[in-house]
mmCIF file of C-alpha atoms and ligand atoms in Angstrom:
data_model
loop_
_atom_site.group_PDB
_atom_site.id
_atom_site.type_symbol
_atom_site.label_atom_id
_atom_site.label_comp_id
_atom_site.label_asym_id
_atom_site.label_seq_id
_atom_site.Cartn_x
_atom_site.Cartn_y
_atom_site.Cartn_z
ATOM 1 C CA MET A 275 57.924 -50.057 -99.363
ATOM 2 C CA PRO A 276 54.845 -52.013 -100.170
ATOM 3 C CA ARG A 277 53.080 -50.365 -103.413
ATOM 4 C CA PRO A 278 50.551 -47.938 -103.415
ATOM 5 C CA ARG A 279 46.719 -49.456 -103.139
ATOM 6 C CA LEU A 280 44.466 -48.788 -105.227
ATOM 7 C CA LEU A 281 40.680 -49.557 -105.951
ATOM 8 C CA ILE A 282 38.366 -49.026 -109.582
ATOM 9 C CA THR A 283 34.987 -49.851 -107.998
ATOM 10 C CA GLN A 284 33.231 -50.708 -111.326
ATOM 11 C CA ARG A 285 34.217 -52.485 -114.680
ATOM 12 C CA ILE A 286 35.794 -49.866 -117.231
ATOM 13 C CA PHE A 287 37.838 -51.133 -120.111
ATOM 14 C CA PRO A 288 40.729 -54.461 -118.651
ATOM 15 C CA ASP A 289 43.365 -53.387 -120.734
ATOM 16 C CA LEU A 290 43.468 -49.984 -119.045
ATOM 17 C CA VAL A 291 42.750 -51.557 -115.498
ATOM 18 C CA GLU A 292 46.170 -53.677 -116.316
ATOM 19 C CA GLN A 293 48.316 -50.743 -117.697
ATOM 20 C CA ALA A 294 47.376 -49.354 -113.503
ATOM 21 C CA ARG A 295 48.804 -52.589 -112.573
ATOM 22 C CA ARG A 296 52.109 -52.146 -113.404
ATOM 23 C CA ALA A 297 52.830 -48.867 -111.364
ATOM 24 C CA VAL A 298 50.487 -49.757 -108.307
ATOM 25 C CA ASP A 299 48.597 -53.093 -106.749
ATOM 26 C CA VAL A 300 44.199 -52.663 -107.974
ATOM 27 C CA ASP A 301 41.255 -54.117 -106.352
ATOM 28 C CA TYR A 302 38.896 -53.978 -108.533
ATOM 29 C CA ARG A 303 36.168 -54.437 -108.760
ATOM 30 C CA GLU A 304 34.551 -56.887 -111.814
ATOM 31 C CA GLU A 305 30.524 -55.971 -111.440
ATOM 32 C CA ASP A 306 28.463 -52.674 -112.841
ATOM 33 C CA GLY A 307 26.604 -49.930 -110.959
ATOM 34 C CA PRO A 308 27.184 -48.878 -108.129
ATOM 35 C CA MET A 309 29.156 -50.332 -105.055
ATOM 36 C CA PRO A 310 27.071 -50.410 -101.982
ATOM 37 C CA THR A 311 28.656 -48.382 -99.201
ATOM 38 C CA PRO A 312 29.957 -51.246 -96.814
ATOM 39 C CA ASP A 313 31.792 -53.000 -99.814
ATOM 40 C CA LEU A 314 33.785 -50.179 -100.757
ATOM 41 C CA LEU A 315 34.027 -49.327 -97.414
ATOM 42 C CA ARG A 316 35.460 -53.024 -97.086
ATOM 43 C CA ARG A 317 36.964 -52.664 -99.733
ATOM 44 C CA LEU A 318 39.323 -49.630 -99.676
ATOM 45 C CA ALA A 319 40.729 -50.696 -96.087
ATOM 46 C CA GLY A 320 44.119 -50.723 -97.173
ATOM 47 C CA CYS A 321 43.984 -48.062 -100.461
ATOM 48 C CA GLN A 322 45.208 -45.033 -101.213
ATOM 49 C CA GLY A 323 43.312 -44.236 -103.880
ATOM 50 C CA LEU A 324 39.602 -44.838 -104.900
ATOM 51 C CA VAL A 325 38.684 -44.197 -108.118
ATOM 52 C CA CYS A 326 34.527 -44.051 -108.925
ATOM 53 C CA ALA A 327 32.235 -43.006 -111.156
ATOM 54 C CA SER A 328 29.758 -40.366 -110.877
ATOM 55 C CA THR A 329 26.706 -43.024 -108.939
ATOM 56 C CA ASP A 330 29.298 -43.701 -105.989
ATOM 57 C CA ARG A 331 29.005 -41.168 -103.277
ATOM 58 C CA ILE A 332 31.882 -40.552 -101.847
ATOM 59 C CA GLY A 333 30.872 -38.087 -97.608
ATOM 60 C CA PRO A 334 32.533 -38.075 -94.941
ATOM 61 C CA ASP A 335 31.877 -42.318 -93.707
ATOM 62 C CA VAL A 336 34.605 -43.121 -96.873
ATOM 63 C CA LEU A 337 36.908 -40.145 -97.164
ATOM 64 C CA SER A 338 37.348 -40.886 -93.976
ATOM 65 C CA VAL A 339 38.805 -44.613 -94.355
ATOM 66 C CA PRO A 340 42.867 -43.969 -93.155
ATOM 67 C CA GLY A 341 45.579 -43.639 -95.782
ATOM 68 C CA LEU A 342 42.506 -43.155 -97.962
ATOM 69 C CA ARG A 343 45.029 -39.780 -101.009
ATOM 70 C CA VAL A 344 43.412 -39.077 -103.423
ATOM 71 C CA VAL A 345 39.553 -40.401 -104.972
ATOM 72 C CA SER A 346 39.717 -39.963 -108.249
ATOM 73 C CA ASN A 347 35.872 -39.505 -110.861
ATOM 74 C CA ILE A 348 35.699 -41.108 -114.132
ATOM 75 C CA ALA A 349 33.536 -37.579 -114.767
ATOM 76 C CA VAL A 350 33.545 -34.173 -115.281
ATOM 77 C CA GLY A 351 30.574 -33.181 -112.305
ATOM 78 C CA TYR A 352 31.921 -34.199 -109.329
ATOM 79 C CA ASN A 353 29.143 -33.351 -107.260
ATOM 80 C CA ASN A 354 29.241 -36.872 -105.433
ATOM 81 C CA ILE A 355 31.800 -36.357 -103.745
ATOM 82 C CA ASP A 356 32.042 -34.018 -100.856
ATOM 83 C CA VAL A 357 35.490 -32.406 -101.186
ATOM 84 C CA ALA A 358 35.244 -29.554 -99.015
ATOM 85 C CA ALA A 359 35.545 -32.700 -96.460
ATOM 86 C CA ALA A 360 37.986 -33.963 -98.380
ATOM 87 C CA THR A 361 40.176 -30.778 -99.103
ATOM 88 C CA GLN A 362 39.970 -31.031 -95.196
ATOM 89 C CA ARG A 363 41.738 -34.177 -94.186
ATOM 90 C CA GLY A 364 44.257 -33.546 -97.611
ATOM 91 C CA ILE A 365 42.602 -35.967 -100.457
ATOM 92 C CA VAL A 366 42.937 -35.083 -103.265
ATOM 93 C CA VAL A 367 39.579 -34.783 -105.131
ATOM 94 C CA THR A 368 40.205 -35.274 -109.603
ATOM 95 C CA ASN A 369 37.692 -35.155 -111.890
ATOM 96 C CA THR A 370 37.831 -35.919 -116.157
ATOM 97 C CA PRO A 371 37.880 -32.793 -117.540
ATOM 98 C CA GLY A 372 37.681 -31.670 -121.475
ATOM 99 C CA VAL A 373 37.638 -35.232 -123.007
ATOM 100 C CA LEU A 374 33.730 -35.786 -123.114
ATOM 101 C CA ASP A 375 33.069 -31.607 -124.021
ATOM 102 C CA GLU A 376 32.240 -32.902 -127.817
ATOM 103 C CA THR A 377 30.315 -36.024 -127.202
ATOM 104 C CA THR A 378 28.767 -34.392 -124.948
ATOM 105 C CA ALA A 379 27.850 -31.431 -126.923
ATOM 106 C CA ASP A 380 27.274 -34.206 -129.458
ATOM 107 C CA LEU A 381 24.243 -35.378 -127.727
ATOM 108 C CA ALA A 382 22.622 -32.063 -126.760
ATOM 109 C CA PHE A 383 22.201 -31.922 -129.798
ATOM 110 C CA ALA A 384 20.875 -34.357 -130.731
ATOM 111 C CA LEU A 385 18.695 -34.298 -128.145
ATOM 112 C CA ILE A 386 17.611 -30.419 -129.809
ATOM 113 C CA LEU A 387 17.199 -32.362 -133.659
ATOM 114 C CA ALA A 388 15.148 -35.350 -131.901
ATOM 115 C CA SER A 389 12.875 -33.368 -129.927
ATOM 116 C CA ALA A 390 12.071 -30.967 -132.802
ATOM 117 C CA ARG A 391 11.680 -32.979 -135.424
ATOM 118 C CA ARG A 392 9.367 -35.602 -133.384
ATOM 119 C CA ILE A 393 12.412 -38.454 -135.070
ATOM 120 C CA VAL A 394 12.206 -41.237 -131.636
ATOM 121 C CA GLU A 395 8.004 -39.965 -131.325
ATOM 122 C CA SER A 396 7.956 -40.875 -134.853
ATOM 123 C CA ASP A 397 10.101 -44.706 -135.928
ATOM 124 C CA ARG A 398 8.217 -45.351 -132.631
ATOM 125 C CA TRP A 399 5.042 -45.053 -134.472
ATOM 126 C CA LEU A 400 6.516 -46.309 -138.175
ATOM 127 C CA ARG A 401 7.326 -49.881 -136.142
ATOM 128 C CA GLU A 402 4.247 -50.076 -134.638
ATOM 129 C CA GLY A 403 3.118 -50.524 -138.018
ATOM 130 C CA HIS A 404 0.357 -47.482 -138.085
ATOM 131 C CA TRP A 405 2.072 -45.635 -141.661
ATOM 132 C CA LYS A 406 -0.769 -46.533 -144.176
ATOM 133 C CA SER A 407 0.248 -43.443 -146.322
ATOM 134 C CA TRP A 408 2.318 -40.537 -146.400
ATOM 135 C CA THR A 409 -0.018 -37.733 -145.626
ATOM 136 C CA PHE A 410 1.015 -33.775 -145.703
ATOM 137 C CA PHE A 411 0.220 -32.938 -141.948
ATOM 138 C CA ASP A 412 1.471 -36.032 -140.419
ATOM 139 C CA TRP A 413 4.560 -35.351 -138.412
ATOM 140 C CA LEU A 414 4.991 -31.161 -138.881
ATOM 141 C CA GLY A 415 7.513 -30.360 -135.990
ATOM 142 C CA ALA A 416 10.028 -27.267 -135.543
ATOM 143 C CA ASP A 417 13.032 -25.943 -137.317
ATOM 144 C CA VAL A 418 16.499 -26.598 -135.508
ATOM 145 C CA HIS A 419 17.779 -24.321 -138.132
ATOM 146 C CA GLY A 420 18.079 -19.926 -138.493
ATOM 147 C CA LYS A 421 16.359 -20.426 -134.988
ATOM 148 C CA THR A 422 17.163 -19.326 -131.519
ATOM 149 C CA LEU A 423 19.937 -21.234 -129.415
ATOM 150 C CA GLY A 424 19.341 -20.657 -125.437
ATOM 151 C CA VAL A 425 23.021 -21.963 -123.827
ATOM 152 C CA VAL A 426 23.017 -22.325 -119.907
ATOM 153 C CA GLY A 427 26.683 -22.157 -118.945
ATOM 154 C CA PHE A 428 28.861 -21.120 -121.104
ATOM 155 C CA GLY A 429 32.682 -23.579 -119.784
ATOM 156 C CA ARG A 430 33.588 -25.807 -122.431
ATOM 157 C CA ILE A 431 30.403 -27.696 -123.153
ATOM 158 C CA GLY A 432 28.507 -25.396 -123.241
ATOM 159 C CA GLN A 433 31.128 -23.659 -126.159
ATOM 160 C CA ALA A 434 31.023 -26.698 -128.220
ATOM 161 C CA VAL A 435 26.564 -27.159 -127.993
ATOM 162 C CA ALA A 436 26.808 -23.486 -128.847
ATOM 163 C CA ARG A 437 29.263 -24.017 -131.919
ATOM 164 C CA ARG A 438 27.627 -26.903 -133.421
ATOM 165 C CA GLY A 439 24.827 -24.129 -133.309
ATOM 166 C CA ARG A 440 26.885 -21.874 -135.334
ATOM 167 C CA GLY A 441 27.078 -24.254 -138.416
ATOM 168 C CA PHE A 442 23.567 -23.996 -137.762
ATOM 169 C CA GLY A 443 23.047 -20.655 -138.395
ATOM 170 C CA MET A 444 21.605 -20.020 -135.562
ATOM 171 C CA THR A 445 21.627 -17.263 -132.827
ATOM 172 C CA ILE A 446 24.125 -17.779 -130.023
ATOM 173 C CA LEU A 447 22.508 -15.908 -126.448
ATOM 174 C CA TYR A 448 24.486 -17.466 -122.821
ATOM 175 C CA THR A 449 23.924 -17.264 -119.685
ATOM 176 C CA GLN A 450 26.547 -17.590 -116.055
ATOM 177 C CA ARG A 451 27.320 -15.803 -113.493
ATOM 178 C CA HIS A 452 30.550 -14.433 -115.301
ATOM 179 C CA ARG A 453 30.419 -13.316 -119.533
ATOM 180 C CA ALA A 454 33.039 -15.442 -121.015
ATOM 181 C CA ASP A 455 36.036 -13.409 -123.056
ATOM 182 C CA ARG A 456 34.769 -11.225 -125.979
ATOM 183 C CA ALA A 457 36.963 -13.241 -127.666
ATOM 184 C CA VAL A 458 34.799 -16.056 -126.925
ATOM 185 C CA GLU A 459 32.166 -14.170 -127.976
ATOM 186 C CA GLU A 460 32.975 -13.571 -130.938
ATOM 187 C CA ALA A 461 34.581 -16.136 -132.258
ATOM 188 C CA LEU A 462 31.102 -18.244 -131.441
ATOM 189 C CA GLY A 463 29.071 -15.159 -132.426
ATOM 190 C CA ALA A 464 27.611 -16.018 -128.813
ATOM 191 C CA ARG A 465 25.712 -13.088 -126.874
ATOM 192 C CA TYR A 466 25.725 -12.284 -123.319
ATOM 193 C CA VAL A 467 22.013 -11.590 -122.031
ATOM 194 C CA ASP A 468 20.369 -12.440 -118.134
ATOM 195 C CA LYS A 469 18.655 -14.999 -117.115
ATOM 196 C CA ALA A 470 15.489 -14.215 -117.713
ATOM 197 C CA THR A 471 16.318 -12.619 -121.884
ATOM 198 C CA LEU A 472 18.224 -16.154 -122.689
ATOM 199 C CA LEU A 473 14.728 -16.899 -121.322
ATOM 200 C CA ALA A 474 11.649 -15.078 -122.940
ATOM 201 C CA GLU A 475 13.771 -14.983 -126.457
ATOM 202 C CA SER A 476 15.394 -19.503 -126.800
ATOM 203 C CA ASP A 477 13.978 -21.665 -129.119
ATOM 204 C CA PHE A 478 16.348 -23.870 -127.655
ATOM 205 C CA VAL A 479 16.744 -24.066 -123.841
ATOM 206 C CA THR A 480 19.671 -26.457 -123.334
ATOM 207 C CA LEU A 481 21.748 -26.854 -119.796
ATOM 208 C CA HIS A 482 25.259 -27.273 -118.980
ATOM 209 C CA CYS A 483 26.126 -25.618 -115.785
ATOM 210 C CA PRO A 484 27.706 -27.678 -112.782
ATOM 211 C CA LEU A 485 25.166 -28.887 -109.815
ATOM 212 C CA THR A 486 25.952 -26.254 -106.962
ATOM 213 C CA PRO A 487 23.888 -24.838 -104.700
ATOM 214 C CA GLU A 488 22.497 -21.934 -106.719
ATOM 215 C CA THR A 489 22.363 -24.260 -109.931
ATOM 216 C CA THR A 490 19.282 -26.553 -108.590
ATOM 217 C CA HIS A 491 16.268 -25.850 -109.528
ATOM 218 C CA TRP A 492 16.999 -23.192 -111.709
ATOM 219 C CA ILE A 493 14.816 -23.533 -113.998
ATOM 220 C CA ASP A 494 11.719 -24.269 -112.165
ATOM 221 C CA ALA A 495 7.596 -23.207 -112.098
ATOM 222 C CA GLY A 496 9.148 -19.571 -112.882
ATOM 223 C CA ALA A 497 11.976 -19.627 -115.672
ATOM 224 C CA LEU A 498 9.766 -22.300 -117.589
ATOM 225 C CA ALA A 499 7.456 -19.663 -117.587
ATOM 226 C CA ARG A 500 9.296 -17.992 -118.705
ATOM 227 C CA MET A 501 9.855 -19.613 -122.266
ATOM 228 C CA LYS A 502 7.872 -19.706 -125.076
ATOM 229 C CA PRO A 503 5.193 -22.140 -125.753
ATOM 230 C CA THR A 504 6.795 -22.913 -128.725
ATOM 231 C CA ALA A 505 10.542 -23.783 -127.291
ATOM 232 C CA PHE A 506 12.553 -26.539 -125.961
ATOM 233 C CA LEU A 507 14.444 -27.589 -122.614
ATOM 234 C CA ILE A 508 16.964 -29.602 -123.513
ATOM 235 C CA ASN A 509 19.370 -31.038 -120.126
ATOM 236 C CA THR A 510 22.899 -32.650 -120.600
ATOM 237 C CA SER A 511 23.951 -31.879 -117.514
ATOM 238 C CA ARG A 512 22.624 -32.488 -113.583
ATOM 239 C CA GLY A 513 18.357 -33.648 -113.234
ATOM 240 C CA PRO A 514 18.095 -31.635 -109.790
ATOM 241 C CA VAL A 515 18.733 -28.446 -112.542
ATOM 242 C CA VAL A 516 15.183 -28.546 -113.669
ATOM 243 C CA ASP A 517 12.341 -28.929 -111.964
ATOM 244 C CA GLU A 518 11.349 -32.970 -112.437
ATOM 245 C CA LYS A 519 7.688 -31.447 -111.328
ATOM 246 C CA ALA A 520 7.655 -28.451 -112.031
ATOM 247 C CA LEU A 521 8.626 -29.566 -115.860
ATOM 248 C CA VAL A 522 6.102 -32.545 -115.874
ATOM 249 C CA ALA A 523 3.132 -29.222 -115.028
ATOM 250 C CA ALA A 524 4.623 -26.724 -117.816
ATOM 251 C CA LEU A 525 4.716 -29.724 -119.931
ATOM 252 C CA GLU A 526 1.478 -30.930 -119.594
ATOM 253 C CA ALA A 527 0.054 -27.784 -119.377
ATOM 254 C CA LYS A 528 2.387 -27.043 -123.029
ATOM 255 C CA ARG A 529 3.532 -24.137 -121.172
ATOM 256 C CA ILE A 530 6.974 -25.208 -123.201
ATOM 257 C CA ALA A 531 6.289 -27.480 -125.851
ATOM 258 C CA GLY A 532 8.807 -30.421 -125.131
ATOM 259 C CA ALA A 533 11.958 -31.244 -123.615
ATOM 260 C CA GLY A 534 15.130 -33.519 -124.881
ATOM 261 C CA LEU A 535 16.494 -35.067 -121.162
ATOM 262 C CA ASP A 536 20.031 -37.144 -120.504
ATOM 263 C CA VAL A 537 19.803 -36.845 -116.716
ATOM 264 C CA PHE A 538 17.020 -37.207 -113.748
ATOM 265 C CA GLU A 539 17.126 -35.960 -110.503
ATOM 266 C CA ARG A 540 16.852 -38.647 -108.816
ATOM 267 C CA GLU A 541 18.027 -41.459 -111.141
ATOM 268 C CA PRO A 542 18.099 -44.087 -112.447
ATOM 269 C CA ALA A 543 14.749 -43.365 -110.693
ATOM 270 C CA VAL A 544 12.542 -41.167 -113.836
ATOM 271 C CA GLU A 545 8.931 -39.112 -113.253
ATOM 272 C CA PRO A 546 6.064 -42.016 -114.819
ATOM 273 C CA GLU A 547 4.813 -38.435 -116.915
ATOM 274 C CA LEU A 548 7.354 -38.183 -118.889
ATOM 275 C CA VAL A 549 8.015 -41.643 -119.590
ATOM 276 C CA ARG A 550 4.075 -41.382 -121.277
ATOM 277 C CA MET A 551 4.433 -38.219 -122.819
ATOM 278 C CA PRO A 552 4.960 -38.381 -126.650
ATOM 279 C CA ASN A 553 7.380 -34.675 -127.654
ATOM 280 C CA VAL A 554 9.760 -36.161 -124.797
ATOM 281 C CA VAL A 555 13.100 -37.793 -125.140
ATOM 282 C CA LEU A 556 14.956 -39.139 -123.014
ATOM 283 C CA THR A 557 17.888 -40.954 -122.678
ATOM 284 C CA PRO A 558 20.076 -42.498 -119.704
ATOM 285 C CA HIS A 559 22.898 -40.478 -119.133
ATOM 286 C CA ILE A 560 24.614 -41.231 -121.794
ATOM 287 C CA GLY A 561 25.929 -37.705 -122.595
ATOM 288 C CA SER A 562 29.857 -39.151 -122.420
ATOM 289 C CA ALA A 563 29.196 -42.009 -124.023
ATOM 290 C CA SER A 564 30.970 -42.663 -127.138
ATOM 291 C CA VAL A 565 34.020 -45.403 -127.603
ATOM 292 C CA ASP A 566 36.531 -43.372 -127.701
ATOM 293 C CA THR A 567 35.607 -40.519 -125.371
ATOM 294 C CA ARG A 568 34.826 -43.512 -122.105
ATOM 295 C CA ARG A 569 38.065 -44.670 -122.956
ATOM 296 C CA LYS A 570 39.507 -40.849 -122.568
ATOM 297 C CA MET A 571 37.981 -40.986 -118.953
ATOM 298 C CA ALA A 572 39.073 -43.670 -117.783
ATOM 299 C CA SER A 573 42.472 -43.255 -118.491
ATOM 300 C CA LEU A 574 42.626 -39.870 -117.458
ATOM 301 C CA ALA A 575 40.778 -41.373 -114.298
ATOM 302 C CA LEU A 576 43.868 -43.409 -113.681
ATOM 303 C CA GLU A 577 46.936 -41.656 -114.285
ATOM 304 C CA ASN A 578 45.161 -38.810 -112.260
ATOM 305 C CA CYS A 579 44.896 -42.132 -109.276
ATOM 306 C CA VAL A 580 48.482 -43.358 -110.307
ATOM 307 C CA ALA A 581 49.539 -39.887 -110.195
ATOM 308 C CA VAL A 582 49.098 -38.422 -106.956
ATOM 309 C CA LEU A 583 50.324 -42.805 -105.859
ATOM 310 C CA THR A 584 53.613 -41.935 -107.014
ATOM 311 C CA GLY A 585 54.332 -39.352 -106.000
ATOM 312 C CA GLY A 586 53.686 -37.180 -109.732
ATOM 313 C CA ARG A 587 50.991 -34.066 -110.438
ATOM 314 C CA PRO A 588 47.470 -35.629 -110.869
ATOM 315 C CA PRO A 589 46.913 -33.527 -114.957
ATOM 316 C CA THR A 590 43.228 -32.272 -113.454
ATOM 317 C CA PRO A 591 43.318 -31.882 -110.122
ATOM 318 C CA VAL A 592 40.003 -30.386 -109.042
ATOM 319 C CA ASN A 593 40.729 -29.129 -105.254
ATOM 320 C CA PRO A 594 45.027 -28.249 -106.003
ATOM 321 C CA GLU A 595 44.771 -26.646 -102.780
ATOM 322 C CA VAL A 596 45.928 -29.939 -102.188
ATOM 323 C CA LEU A 597 48.791 -30.853 -103.633
ATOM 324 C CA GLY A 598 50.382 -27.274 -103.497
ATOM 325 C CA ARG A 599 51.027 -28.643 -99.718
HETATM 326 C C1 8YV B 882 29.927 -39.532 -116.225
HETATM 327 C C2 8YV B 882 28.900 -37.199 -116.830
HETATM 328 O O1 8YV B 882 29.821 -40.502 -117.726
HETATM 329 O O2 8YV B 882 31.524 -36.569 -116.838
HETATM 330 C C3 8YV B 882 30.306 -36.364 -116.887
HETATM 331 O O3 8YV B 882 30.296 -35.926 -116.107
HETATM 332 O O4 8YV B 882 27.597 -37.264 -116.291
HETATM 333 C C4 8YV B 882 29.771 -37.962 -117.002
HETATM 334 O O5 8YV B 882 30.046 -37.904 -118.077
HETATM 335 C C5 8YV B 882 28.875 -40.296 -115.893
HETATM 336 O O6 8YV B 882 28.522 -39.460 -114.662
HETATM 337 C C6 8YV B 882 29.411 -41.613 -114.896
HETATM 338 O O7 8YV B 882 30.596 -40.863 -114.063
#
């Protein structure tokens, strides 16, 4: 029996690759960025496992490679993978939930603080040599402590952000399809509200839902119109949850106060108007980007992939029904 073989589409920690090589053969693309599909299709031939990132589009073409058994995403979100097509072909899909919650929540809170307290804008101004004297009215921003935090999507990451909000004495509102356990609500002092209430009452609206047809453009012109003119929108989930053109229009019309955005509709492209706006903080999809967390993500993704290829059970499958067969 030849050893199973997996393909890793981009550069990760080399010692983790070496570790995987003890169990399976590995084709490792030691380059950054998404793997061009023709290369992916060519190199995947003869592999049974694929370890990819959310920048790799895994559609029916990739899933039709003969012998492919598992697609392991180095991400918690898996909207880059056609899971229905994978399930239909009996291919296991796995993701990396749990290991990046706190790191992503840290970034969401950093964007809340940075946008409210104008940290990036004032840093830029200081570096440009504009600081001649302290003045009473310079750089007045908004308070974060004691304000109302509206969490959209109250899963692990949303709850981790709510916990941080509690530490800042904030009132916590949340919305999602189903109400959370009462014990969770109580522990976080969080109140379940509908979309309209959350938008109308929150000083910070922070997005933590997965990207699905239902959440695409969840924040549109109508939603932005319901927000307070003093409110900020924070997005560390997926870009298309926000209608970016509607957001630009709302910011230009001062219908909301500002935004902190880590994800964009057409990454790596960003609306040029957003780049020019001083009241918007922009980061390049770095929600999970700490050394420790990226190690945990890559490690879990490899563990998932190797488990399937060596007859074990992957710890975090997305379509466990395939394993039951
Ligand atoms: C990933 C993410 O780093 O986990 C996710 O869903 O968005 C990030 O943590 C990124 O998607 C690369 O795969």
